[in-house]
Amino acid sequence: MSNFTPHQQKIIKRYYDNQDTIARQRLAELVGELYLTQGKKRQRVWEDLESAMKKLNVPQVRIDHLKRQDNAALVAELVKELEGN
């Protein structure tokens, strides 16, 4: 961290302090993409969703269940749950 200016250090610290919020926001964005995609692109969105859910410590069993269901509404429910609503 000594290679960074104090300003840069604060930016880096805030990023890591807010990493959960950033990951939840990314998951929500991906749900929107899932609603709109089909075919090969949908598979890519699912890969990104899986990665985002892993970052949020969603159990692998639940991730696998959501992928099998391939239902954007179920993933949207997960986002609501993670946001505490």
Short mmCIF file of N, CA, C and O in Angstrom, two decimals:
data_model
loop_
_atom_site.label_atom_id
_atom_site.label_comp_id
_atom_site.label_asym_id
_atom_site.label_seq_id
_atom_site.Cartn_x
_atom_site.Cartn_y
_atom_site.Cartn_z
N MET A 1 0.82 -1.20 0.00
CA MET A 1 0.00 0.00 0.00
C MET A 1 0.87 1.26 0.00
O MET A 1 0.36 2.32 -0.30
N SER A 2 2.11 1.14 0.33
CA SER A 2 2.96 2.34 0.38
C SER A 2 3.23 2.91 -1.00
O SER A 2 3.70 4.04 -1.10
N ASN A 3 2.92 2.17 -2.06
CA ASN A 3 3.13 2.68 -3.42
C ASN A 3 2.00 3.60 -3.85
O ASN A 3 2.08 4.21 -4.92
N PHE A 4 0.95 3.70 -3.05
CA PHE A 4 -0.21 4.50 -3.40
C PHE A 4 -0.26 5.77 -2.57
O PHE A 4 0.18 5.80 -1.42
N THR A 5 -0.85 6.80 -3.16
CA THR A 5 -1.04 8.05 -2.43
C THR A 5 -2.12 7.82 -1.37
O THR A 5 -2.91 6.88 -1.46
N PRO A 6 -2.20 8.68 -0.36
CA PRO A 6 -3.25 8.53 0.65
C PRO A 6 -4.65 8.53 0.03
O PRO A 6 -5.53 7.78 0.47
N HIS A 7 -4.85 9.35 -0.99
CA HIS A 7 -6.14 9.39 -1.67
C HIS A 7 -6.46 8.04 -2.31
O HIS A 7 -7.57 7.52 -2.19
N GLN A 8 -5.50 7.46 -3.01
CA GLN A 8 -5.69 6.16 -3.64
C GLN A 8 -5.93 5.07 -2.59
O GLN A 8 -6.74 4.18 -2.79
N GLN A 9 -5.23 5.17 -1.46
CA GLN A 9 -5.42 4.20 -0.39
C GLN A 9 -6.85 4.24 0.15
O GLN A 9 -7.44 3.19 0.43
N LYS A 10 -7.42 5.43 0.28
CA LYS A 10 -8.80 5.55 0.75
C LYS A 10 -9.78 4.94 -0.24
O LYS A 10 -10.75 4.28 0.14
N ILE A 11 -9.54 5.17 -1.53
CA ILE A 11 -10.40 4.59 -2.57
C ILE A 11 -10.35 3.07 -2.51
O ILE A 11 -11.39 2.40 -2.56
N ILE A 12 -9.16 2.52 -2.40
CA ILE A 12 -8.99 1.07 -2.32
C ILE A 12 -9.68 0.53 -1.08
O ILE A 12 -10.39 -0.49 -1.14
N LYS A 13 -9.52 1.18 0.05
CA LYS A 13 -10.16 0.74 1.29
C LYS A 13 -11.68 0.76 1.17
O LYS A 13 -12.36 -0.19 1.57
N ARG A 14 -12.25 1.82 0.60
CA ARG A 14 -13.71 1.89 0.43
C ARG A 14 -14.22 0.80 -0.50
O ARG A 14 -15.28 0.24 -0.27
N TYR A 15 -13.45 0.48 -1.54
CA TYR A 15 -13.83 -0.59 -2.45
C TYR A 15 -13.96 -1.90 -1.68
O TYR A 15 -14.96 -2.61 -1.78
N TYR A 16 -12.96 -2.25 -0.90
CA TYR A 16 -12.99 -3.52 -0.17
C TYR A 16 -14.02 -3.50 0.96
O TYR A 16 -14.59 -4.53 1.28
N ASP A 17 -14.27 -2.34 1.55
CA ASP A 17 -15.30 -2.23 2.58
C ASP A 17 -16.70 -2.46 2.01
O ASP A 17 -17.59 -2.93 2.70
N ASN A 18 -16.89 -2.11 0.74
CA ASN A 18 -18.21 -2.20 0.11
C ASN A 18 -18.33 -3.34 -0.89
O ASN A 18 -19.24 -3.36 -1.71
N GLN A 19 -17.46 -4.32 -0.80
CA GLN A 19 -17.43 -5.39 -1.78
C GLN A 19 -18.74 -6.20 -1.78
O GLN A 19 -19.21 -6.60 -2.85
N ASP A 20 -19.35 -6.43 -0.62
CA ASP A 20 -20.62 -7.16 -0.57
C ASP A 20 -21.72 -6.40 -1.31
O ASP A 20 -22.49 -6.99 -2.06
N THR A 21 -21.78 -5.11 -1.09
CA THR A 21 -22.79 -4.28 -1.76
C THR A 21 -22.59 -4.30 -3.27
O THR A 21 -23.55 -4.43 -4.03
N ILE A 22 -21.35 -4.21 -3.69
CA ILE A 22 -21.03 -4.25 -5.12
C ILE A 22 -21.43 -5.60 -5.72
O ILE A 22 -22.02 -5.65 -6.81
N ALA A 23 -21.16 -6.69 -5.01
CA ALA A 23 -21.50 -8.02 -5.51
C ALA A 23 -23.02 -8.21 -5.59
O ALA A 23 -23.52 -8.79 -6.56
N ARG A 24 -23.77 -7.70 -4.61
CA ARG A 24 -25.23 -7.80 -4.65
C ARG A 24 -25.79 -6.99 -5.81
O ARG A 24 -26.72 -7.42 -6.50
N GLN A 25 -25.23 -5.82 -6.05
CA GLN A 25 -25.68 -4.99 -7.16
C GLN A 25 -25.40 -5.68 -8.49
O GLN A 25 -26.25 -5.69 -9.38
N ARG A 26 -24.24 -6.30 -8.62
CA ARG A 26 -23.89 -7.02 -9.85
C ARG A 26 -24.85 -8.19 -10.06
O ARG A 26 -25.29 -8.44 -11.19
N LEU A 27 -25.19 -8.90 -8.99
CA LEU A 27 -26.13 -10.01 -9.09
C LEU A 27 -27.48 -9.51 -9.58
O LEU A 27 -28.10 -10.13 -10.46
N ALA A 28 -27.94 -8.39 -9.06
CA ALA A 28 -29.22 -7.82 -9.50
C ALA A 28 -29.18 -7.43 -10.98
O ALA A 28 -30.15 -7.66 -11.71
N GLU A 29 -28.08 -6.87 -11.43
CA GLU A 29 -27.94 -6.51 -12.85
C GLU A 29 -28.00 -7.76 -13.73
O GLU A 29 -28.61 -7.75 -14.80
N LEU A 30 -27.37 -8.83 -13.26
CA LEU A 30 -27.35 -10.07 -14.03
C LEU A 30 -28.74 -10.70 -14.12
O LEU A 30 -29.07 -11.34 -15.11
N VAL A 31 -29.55 -10.52 -13.09
CA VAL A 31 -30.93 -11.03 -13.14
C VAL A 31 -31.68 -10.35 -14.28
O VAL A 31 -32.39 -10.99 -15.04
N GLY A 32 -31.49 -9.05 -14.41
CA GLY A 32 -32.11 -8.32 -15.52
C GLY A 32 -31.67 -8.85 -16.86
O GLY A 32 -32.48 -9.02 -17.79
N GLU A 33 -30.37 -9.15 -16.99
CA GLU A 33 -29.86 -9.72 -18.23
C GLU A 33 -30.46 -11.10 -18.49
O GLU A 33 -30.76 -11.46 -19.62
N LEU A 34 -30.62 -11.87 -17.41
CA LEU A 34 -31.16 -13.22 -17.55
C LEU A 34 -32.58 -13.18 -18.11
O LEU A 34 -32.95 -14.01 -18.93
N TYR A 35 -33.37 -12.22 -17.66
CA TYR A 35 -34.74 -12.07 -18.18
C TYR A 35 -34.73 -11.82 -19.69
O TYR A 35 -35.66 -12.22 -20.39
N LEU A 36 -33.70 -11.16 -20.19
CA LEU A 36 -33.69 -10.72 -21.58
C LEU A 36 -32.93 -11.62 -22.54
O LEU A 36 -33.01 -11.41 -23.75
N THR A 37 -32.18 -12.59 -22.03
CA THR A 37 -31.33 -13.38 -22.91
C THR A 37 -31.89 -14.76 -23.21
O THR A 37 -32.72 -15.28 -22.48
N GLN A 38 -31.35 -15.34 -24.29
CA GLN A 38 -31.71 -16.69 -24.71
C GLN A 38 -30.47 -17.34 -25.31
O GLN A 38 -29.51 -16.66 -25.66
N GLY A 39 -30.51 -18.65 -25.46
CA GLY A 39 -29.47 -19.38 -26.16
C GLY A 39 -28.12 -19.34 -25.47
O GLY A 39 -28.01 -19.43 -24.26
N LYS A 40 -27.07 -19.17 -26.28
CA LYS A 40 -25.70 -19.21 -25.77
C LYS A 40 -25.41 -18.07 -24.81
O LYS A 40 -24.68 -18.23 -23.84
N LYS A 41 -25.96 -16.92 -25.09
CA LYS A 41 -25.72 -15.78 -24.22
C LYS A 41 -26.30 -16.05 -22.83
O LYS A 41 -25.73 -15.65 -21.83
N ARG A 42 -27.41 -16.76 -22.78
CA ARG A 42 -28.03 -17.10 -21.49
C ARG A 42 -27.08 -17.99 -20.67
O ARG A 42 -26.98 -17.82 -19.46
N GLN A 43 -26.38 -18.90 -21.34
CA GLN A 43 -25.41 -19.75 -20.65
C GLN A 43 -24.29 -18.89 -20.04
O GLN A 43 -23.85 -19.13 -18.92
N ARG A 44 -23.85 -17.91 -20.79
CA ARG A 44 -22.79 -17.01 -20.30
C ARG A 44 -23.29 -16.21 -19.10
O ARG A 44 -22.56 -16.03 -18.13
N VAL A 45 -24.53 -15.75 -19.14
CA VAL A 45 -25.10 -15.01 -18.01
C VAL A 45 -25.16 -15.92 -16.78
O VAL A 45 -24.85 -15.49 -15.67
N TRP A 46 -25.52 -17.19 -16.99
CA TRP A 46 -25.56 -18.13 -15.87
C TRP A 46 -24.17 -18.32 -15.26
O TRP A 46 -24.02 -18.45 -14.05
N GLU A 47 -23.14 -18.35 -16.08
CA GLU A 47 -21.77 -18.47 -15.58
C GLU A 47 -21.43 -17.26 -14.70
O GLU A 47 -20.85 -17.41 -13.63
N ASP A 48 -21.80 -16.08 -15.18
CA ASP A 48 -21.55 -14.86 -14.41
C ASP A 48 -22.37 -14.85 -13.12
O ASP A 48 -21.89 -14.42 -12.07
N LEU A 49 -23.63 -15.31 -13.21
CA LEU A 49 -24.48 -15.40 -12.01
C LEU A 49 -23.87 -16.34 -10.98
O LEU A 49 -23.85 -16.03 -9.78
N GLU A 50 -23.39 -17.47 -11.45
CA GLU A 50 -22.79 -18.44 -10.53
C GLU A 50 -21.58 -17.83 -9.83
O GLU A 50 -21.42 -17.97 -8.62
N SER A 51 -20.76 -17.14 -10.57
CA SER A 51 -19.59 -16.49 -9.99
C SER A 51 -20.00 -15.45 -8.95
O SER A 51 -19.43 -15.38 -7.86
N ALA A 52 -21.01 -14.64 -9.28
CA ALA A 52 -21.48 -13.61 -8.34
C ALA A 52 -22.07 -14.24 -7.09
O ALA A 52 -21.84 -13.74 -5.97
N MET A 53 -22.82 -15.32 -7.24
CA MET A 53 -23.41 -15.98 -6.08
C MET A 53 -22.33 -16.59 -5.18
O MET A 53 -22.45 -16.56 -3.95
N LYS A 54 -21.28 -17.13 -5.78
CA LYS A 54 -20.18 -17.69 -4.99
C LYS A 54 -19.50 -16.60 -4.17
O LYS A 54 -19.13 -16.83 -3.02
N LYS A 55 -19.33 -15.42 -4.76
CA LYS A 55 -18.72 -14.30 -4.04
C LYS A 55 -19.58 -13.89 -2.82
O LYS A 55 -19.05 -13.39 -1.84
N LEU A 56 -20.88 -14.12 -2.93
CA LEU A 56 -21.80 -13.78 -1.84
C LEU A 56 -22.03 -14.96 -0.90
O LEU A 56 -22.91 -14.92 -0.05
N ASN A 57 -21.24 -16.02 -1.06
CA ASN A 57 -21.30 -17.20 -0.21
C ASN A 57 -22.64 -17.92 -0.23
O ASN A 57 -23.09 -18.45 0.78
N VAL A 58 -23.29 -17.94 -1.40
CA VAL A 58 -24.51 -18.72 -1.57
C VAL A 58 -24.08 -20.18 -1.67
O VAL A 58 -23.14 -20.49 -2.42
N PRO A 59 -24.72 -21.08 -0.93
CA PRO A 59 -24.32 -22.49 -0.98
C PRO A 59 -24.40 -23.06 -2.40
O PRO A 59 -25.32 -22.75 -3.16
N GLN A 60 -23.44 -23.92 -2.74
CA GLN A 60 -23.37 -24.50 -4.08
C GLN A 60 -24.63 -25.29 -4.41
O GLN A 60 -25.09 -25.29 -5.54
N VAL A 61 -25.22 -25.93 -3.41
CA VAL A 61 -26.45 -26.69 -3.64
C VAL A 61 -27.55 -25.77 -4.15
O VAL A 61 -28.29 -26.12 -5.08
N ARG A 62 -27.65 -24.60 -3.57
CA ARG A 62 -28.68 -23.63 -3.99
C ARG A 62 -28.37 -23.09 -5.39
O ARG A 62 -29.28 -22.92 -6.21
N ILE A 63 -27.12 -22.83 -5.66
CA ILE A 63 -26.73 -22.36 -6.99
C ILE A 63 -27.11 -23.40 -8.04
O ILE A 63 -27.70 -23.06 -9.08
N ASP A 64 -26.78 -24.66 -7.75
CA ASP A 64 -27.11 -25.74 -8.69
C ASP A 64 -28.62 -25.84 -8.91
O ASP A 64 -29.09 -26.03 -10.03
N HIS A 65 -29.39 -25.69 -7.83
CA HIS A 65 -30.85 -25.75 -7.94
C HIS A 65 -31.37 -24.62 -8.83
O HIS A 65 -32.21 -24.85 -9.71
N LEU A 66 -30.86 -23.42 -8.63
CA LEU A 66 -31.30 -22.27 -9.43
C LEU A 66 -30.93 -22.47 -10.90
O LEU A 66 -31.73 -22.14 -11.79
N LYS A 67 -29.75 -23.02 -11.16
CA LYS A 67 -29.35 -23.26 -12.55
C LYS A 67 -30.26 -24.30 -13.22
O LYS A 67 -30.64 -24.14 -14.37
N ARG A 68 -30.60 -25.35 -12.47
CA ARG A 68 -31.49 -26.38 -13.04
C ARG A 68 -32.87 -25.80 -13.35
O ARG A 68 -33.47 -26.12 -14.37
N GLN A 69 -33.36 -24.94 -12.47
CA GLN A 69 -34.67 -24.34 -12.67
C GLN A 69 -34.66 -23.35 -13.84
O GLN A 69 -35.66 -23.16 -14.51
N ASP A 70 -33.52 -22.67 -14.03
CA ASP A 70 -33.35 -21.68 -15.10
C ASP A 70 -34.49 -20.67 -15.11
O ASP A 70 -35.09 -20.37 -16.14
N ASN A 71 -34.79 -20.16 -13.92
CA ASN A 71 -35.91 -19.24 -13.75
C ASN A 71 -35.38 -17.94 -13.15
O ASN A 71 -34.94 -17.92 -11.99
N ALA A 72 -35.46 -16.86 -13.90
CA ALA A 72 -34.95 -15.57 -13.44
C ALA A 72 -35.69 -15.07 -12.20
O ALA A 72 -35.11 -14.41 -11.34
N ALA A 73 -36.98 -15.40 -12.08
CA ALA A 73 -37.76 -14.97 -10.93
C ALA A 73 -37.21 -15.55 -9.63
O ALA A 73 -37.20 -14.88 -8.59
N LEU A 74 -36.74 -16.79 -9.68
CA LEU A 74 -36.17 -17.40 -8.48
C LEU A 74 -34.87 -16.71 -8.08
O LEU A 74 -34.60 -16.52 -6.89
N VAL A 75 -34.08 -16.33 -9.06
CA VAL A 75 -32.83 -15.62 -8.76
C VAL A 75 -33.15 -14.22 -8.21
O VAL A 75 -32.49 -13.73 -7.31
N ALA A 76 -34.20 -13.61 -8.74
CA ALA A 76 -34.63 -12.31 -8.23
C ALA A 76 -35.05 -12.42 -6.77
O ALA A 76 -34.77 -11.51 -5.97
N GLU A 77 -35.69 -13.51 -6.40
CA GLU A 77 -36.07 -13.74 -5.00
C GLU A 77 -34.82 -13.84 -4.13
O GLU A 77 -34.80 -13.34 -3.00
N LEU A 78 -33.78 -14.49 -4.64
CA LEU A 78 -32.53 -14.60 -3.92
C LEU A 78 -31.92 -13.21 -3.69
O LEU A 78 -31.44 -12.91 -2.59
N VAL A 79 -31.98 -12.36 -4.70
CA VAL A 79 -31.46 -11.00 -4.57
C VAL A 79 -32.22 -10.27 -3.46
O VAL A 79 -31.60 -9.62 -2.61
N LYS A 80 -33.53 -10.38 -3.44
CA LYS A 80 -34.34 -9.74 -2.39
C LYS A 80 -33.93 -10.27 -1.02
O LYS A 80 -33.81 -9.51 -0.06
N GLU A 81 -33.75 -11.58 -0.94
CA GLU A 81 -33.35 -12.20 0.32
C GLU A 81 -31.99 -11.67 0.80
O GLU A 81 -31.82 -11.36 1.98
N LEU A 82 -31.04 -11.56 -0.12
CA LEU A 82 -29.72 -11.07 0.24
C LEU A 82 -29.73 -9.61 0.65
O LEU A 82 -28.91 -9.17 1.46
N GLU A 83 -30.65 -8.85 0.07
CA GLU A 83 -30.76 -7.44 0.43
C GLU A 83 -31.53 -7.23 1.73
O GLU A 83 -31.59 -6.13 2.25
N GLY A 84 -32.13 -8.30 2.22
CA GLY A 84 -32.84 -8.23 3.48
C GLY A 84 -34.25 -7.71 3.39
O GLY A 84 -34.83 -7.25 4.35
N ASN A 85 -34.85 -7.76 2.21
CA ASN A 85 -36.23 -7.28 2.01
C ASN A 85 -37.20 -8.40 2.08
O ASN A 85 -37.12 -9.43 1.62
#
